Amino acid sequence: MGRAAFGGPPATLAGALETRPRNVHLPVRGAGPSTRSKRRHPIQTHDPGFLTLSNLLSLSRIPLGLAFVVVSDPGMMAALVATAGATDVFDGFIARVSGTRSQVGLLLDPLCDKLFVLLALSGFLAAGGLDGVSFLILILRDLYTAGCYLLARLVSIIIPFKPRWPGKIATGLQFLTLLALIFNPRYVPALVLLVGVTSAWAIIDYGTHCLRRKWKSAT
């Protein structure tokens, strides 16, 4: 009598296969947390449309800029600058976490930043609180990017609108300059200089980034 009758190990290879546990997933070498997906935001699978919350936040900077021109109370002006800065922070964050990022949103975000800053600085220029040279330095990067975009459209070249750190720093310094113009103009010359240097850095960084992308696509 085989040993299997007394509860011992199977006598044949077929018996061993029959008694092997099924649906057991053996560990795979290297399949740990490091190989799992690291996506923390929803994957966008459809066009989110134009009227998303993030796009509306971006567009809100245009009426905020118009309101900045007509108000004269320093506290209200500072509140408008702070609100515009908050919308600049949260529009991109909401677009990422909600999976509603789009090419339109990537264009609206920097465009609305530039419009708000341009409107606010134009108000100070018209009121005599800012000289023409400082005004041009403060909007130098905006003029450059707008000119590059229009030129690229004329020759049918697509320029990616992706925020980069030098540009973000320049925008932050522009907002800080607006606050200095409101509360303490003696800091404005130093901030104008910082904005000018950072704008030059952003222009060089963006230009070299576009050239690298074009070189990689060509090769």
PDB file of C-alpha atoms in Angstrom, residues 74-165:
ATOM      1  CA  PRO A  74      -3.780 100.579  -0.237  1.00  0.00           C
ATOM      2  CA  GLY A  75      -5.428  97.803   1.747  1.00  0.00           C
ATOM      3  CA  MET A  76      -7.780  96.963  -1.104  1.00  0.00           C
ATOM      4  CA  MET A  77      -4.945  97.062  -3.623  1.00  0.00           C
ATOM      5  CA  ALA A  78      -2.886  94.686  -1.478  1.00  0.00           C
ATOM      6  CA  ALA A  79      -5.886  92.373  -1.130  1.00  0.00           C
ATOM      7  CA  LEU A  80      -6.241  92.284  -4.923  1.00  0.00           C
ATOM      8  CA  VAL A  81      -2.548  91.415  -5.337  1.00  0.00           C
ATOM      9  CA  ALA A  82      -2.827  88.669  -2.701  1.00  0.00           C
ATOM     10  CA  THR A  83      -5.973  87.267  -4.313  1.00  0.00           C
ATOM     11  CA  ALA A  84      -4.347  87.234  -7.747  1.00  0.00           C
ATOM     12  CA  GLY A  85      -1.307  85.469  -6.288  1.00  0.00           C
ATOM     13  CA  ALA A  86      -3.525  82.881  -4.604  1.00  0.00           C
ATOM     14  CA  THR A  87      -5.352  82.116  -7.848  1.00  0.00           C
ATOM     15  CA  ASP A  88      -1.975  81.673  -9.536  1.00  0.00           C
ATOM     16  CA  VAL A  89      -1.026  79.058  -6.945  1.00  0.00           C
ATOM     17  CA  PHE A  90      -4.303  77.153  -6.820  1.00  0.00           C
ATOM     18  CA  ASP A  91      -5.278  77.035 -10.499  1.00  0.00           C
ATOM     19  CA  GLY A  92      -2.409  74.719 -11.403  1.00  0.00           C
ATOM     20  CA  PHE A  93      -2.833  72.650  -8.225  1.00  0.00           C
ATOM     21  CA  ILE A  94      -6.558  72.126  -8.855  1.00  0.00           C
ATOM     22  CA  ALA A  95      -5.907  71.228 -12.495  1.00  0.00           C
ATOM     23  CA  ARG A  96      -3.413  68.543 -11.431  1.00  0.00           C
ATOM     24  CA  VAL A  97      -5.427  66.930  -8.647  1.00  0.00           C
ATOM     25  CA  SER A  98      -8.697  66.986 -10.617  1.00  0.00           C
ATOM     26  CA  GLY A  99      -7.176  65.679 -13.850  1.00  0.00           C
ATOM     27  CA  THR A 100      -8.372  68.713 -15.843  1.00  0.00           C
ATOM     28  CA  ARG A 101      -5.055  69.897 -17.240  1.00  0.00           C
ATOM     29  CA  SER A 102      -5.256  71.043 -20.847  1.00  0.00           C
ATOM     30  CA  GLN A 103      -3.314  73.003 -23.442  1.00  0.00           C
ATOM     31  CA  VAL A 104      -5.791  75.853 -23.029  1.00  0.00           C
ATOM     32  CA  GLY A 105      -5.125  75.944 -19.301  1.00  0.00           C
ATOM     33  CA  LEU A 106      -1.358  75.922 -19.841  1.00  0.00           C
ATOM     34  CA  LEU A 107      -1.768  78.980 -22.046  1.00  0.00           C
ATOM     35  CA  LEU A 108      -4.287  80.796 -19.838  1.00  0.00           C
ATOM     36  CA  ASP A 109      -2.242  80.576 -16.643  1.00  0.00           C
ATOM     37  CA  PRO A 110       0.809  82.610 -17.767  1.00  0.00           C
ATOM     38  CA  LEU A 111      -1.299  84.844 -20.001  1.00  0.00           C
ATOM     39  CA  CYS A 112      -3.562  85.915 -17.133  1.00  0.00           C
ATOM     40  CA  ASP A 113      -0.504  86.472 -14.928  1.00  0.00           C
ATOM     41  CA  LYS A 114       0.933  88.818 -17.522  1.00  0.00           C
ATOM     42  CA  LEU A 115      -2.345  90.677 -18.007  1.00  0.00           C
ATOM     43  CA  PHE A 116      -2.786  91.251 -14.271  1.00  0.00           C
ATOM     44  CA  VAL A 117       0.784  92.525 -13.847  1.00  0.00           C
ATOM     45  CA  LEU A 118       0.522  94.677 -16.971  1.00  0.00           C
ATOM     46  CA  LEU A 119      -2.735  96.286 -15.819  1.00  0.00           C
ATOM     47  CA  ALA A 120      -1.449  96.899 -12.294  1.00  0.00           C
ATOM     48  CA  LEU A 121       1.872  98.374 -13.435  1.00  0.00           C
ATOM     49  CA  SER A 122       0.107 100.510 -16.045  1.00  0.00           C
ATOM     50  CA  GLY A 123      -1.945 102.038 -13.239  1.00  0.00           C
ATOM     51  CA  PHE A 124       1.209 103.043 -11.356  1.00  0.00           C
ATOM     52  CA  LEU A 125       2.798 104.325 -14.574  1.00  0.00           C
ATOM     53  CA  ALA A 126      -0.224 106.498 -15.354  1.00  0.00           C
ATOM     54  CA  ALA A 127      -0.303 107.844 -11.785  1.00  0.00           C
ATOM     55  CA  GLY A 128       3.400 108.726 -11.834  1.00  0.00           C
ATOM     56  CA  GLY A 129       4.366 106.133  -9.237  1.00  0.00           C
ATOM     57  CA  LEU A 130       6.599 104.271 -11.687  1.00  0.00           C
ATOM     58  CA  ASP A 131       8.966 105.588 -14.351  1.00  0.00           C
ATOM     59  CA  GLY A 132       9.001 104.329 -17.929  1.00  0.00           C
ATOM     60  CA  VAL A 133      12.376 102.537 -17.733  1.00  0.00           C
ATOM     61  CA  SER A 134      11.368 100.571 -14.630  1.00  0.00           C
ATOM     62  CA  PHE A 135       8.059  99.727 -16.268  1.00  0.00           C
ATOM     63  CA  LEU A 136       9.824  98.280 -19.311  1.00  0.00           C
ATOM     64  CA  ILE A 137      12.249  96.269 -17.155  1.00  0.00           C
ATOM     65  CA  LEU A 138       9.384  94.823 -15.146  1.00  0.00           C
ATOM     66  CA  ILE A 139       7.535  93.631 -18.259  1.00  0.00           C
ATOM     67  CA  LEU A 140      10.648  92.631 -20.245  1.00  0.00           C
ATOM     68  CA  ARG A 141      10.073  88.891 -19.907  1.00  0.00           C
ATOM     69  CA  ASP A 142       6.386  89.257 -20.742  1.00  0.00           C
ATOM     70  CA  LEU A 143       7.194  91.192 -23.921  1.00  0.00           C
ATOM     71  CA  TYR A 144       9.735  88.531 -24.895  1.00  0.00           C
ATOM     72  CA  THR A 145       7.434  85.555 -24.394  1.00  0.00           C
ATOM     73  CA  ALA A 146       4.504  87.288 -26.121  1.00  0.00           C
ATOM     74  CA  GLY A 147       6.722  88.208 -29.067  1.00  0.00           C
ATOM     75  CA  CYS A 148       8.116  84.678 -29.357  1.00  0.00           C
ATOM     76  CA  TYR A 149       4.633  83.176 -29.248  1.00  0.00           C
ATOM     77  CA  LEU A 150       3.260  85.505 -31.941  1.00  0.00           C
ATOM     78  CA  LEU A 151       6.298  84.942 -34.154  1.00  0.00           C
ATOM     79  CA  ALA A 152       6.034  81.176 -33.728  1.00  0.00           C
ATOM     80  CA  ARG A 153       2.342  81.250 -34.669  1.00  0.00           C
ATOM     81  CA  LEU A 154       3.163  83.200 -37.825  1.00  0.00           C
ATOM     82  CA  VAL A 155       5.625  80.525 -38.974  1.00  0.00           C
ATOM     83  CA  SER A 156       3.476  77.634 -37.684  1.00  0.00           C
ATOM     84  CA  ILE A 157       5.825  76.564 -34.900  1.00  0.00           C
ATOM     85  CA  ILE A 158       4.347  75.205 -31.678  1.00  0.00           C
ATOM     86  CA  ILE A 159       6.062  76.562 -28.557  1.00  0.00           C
ATOM     87  CA  PRO A 160       5.253  74.568 -25.411  1.00  0.00           C
ATOM     88  CA  PHE A 161       3.841  76.661 -22.570  1.00  0.00           C
ATOM     89  CA  LYS A 162       5.194  74.842 -19.575  1.00  0.00           C
ATOM     90  CA  PRO A 163       5.998  76.788 -16.396  1.00  0.00           C
ATOM     91  CA  ARG A 164       9.676  76.822 -15.488  1.00  0.00           C
ATOM     92  CA  TRP A 165      11.244  77.917 -12.213  1.00  0.00           C
TER      93      TRP A 165
END
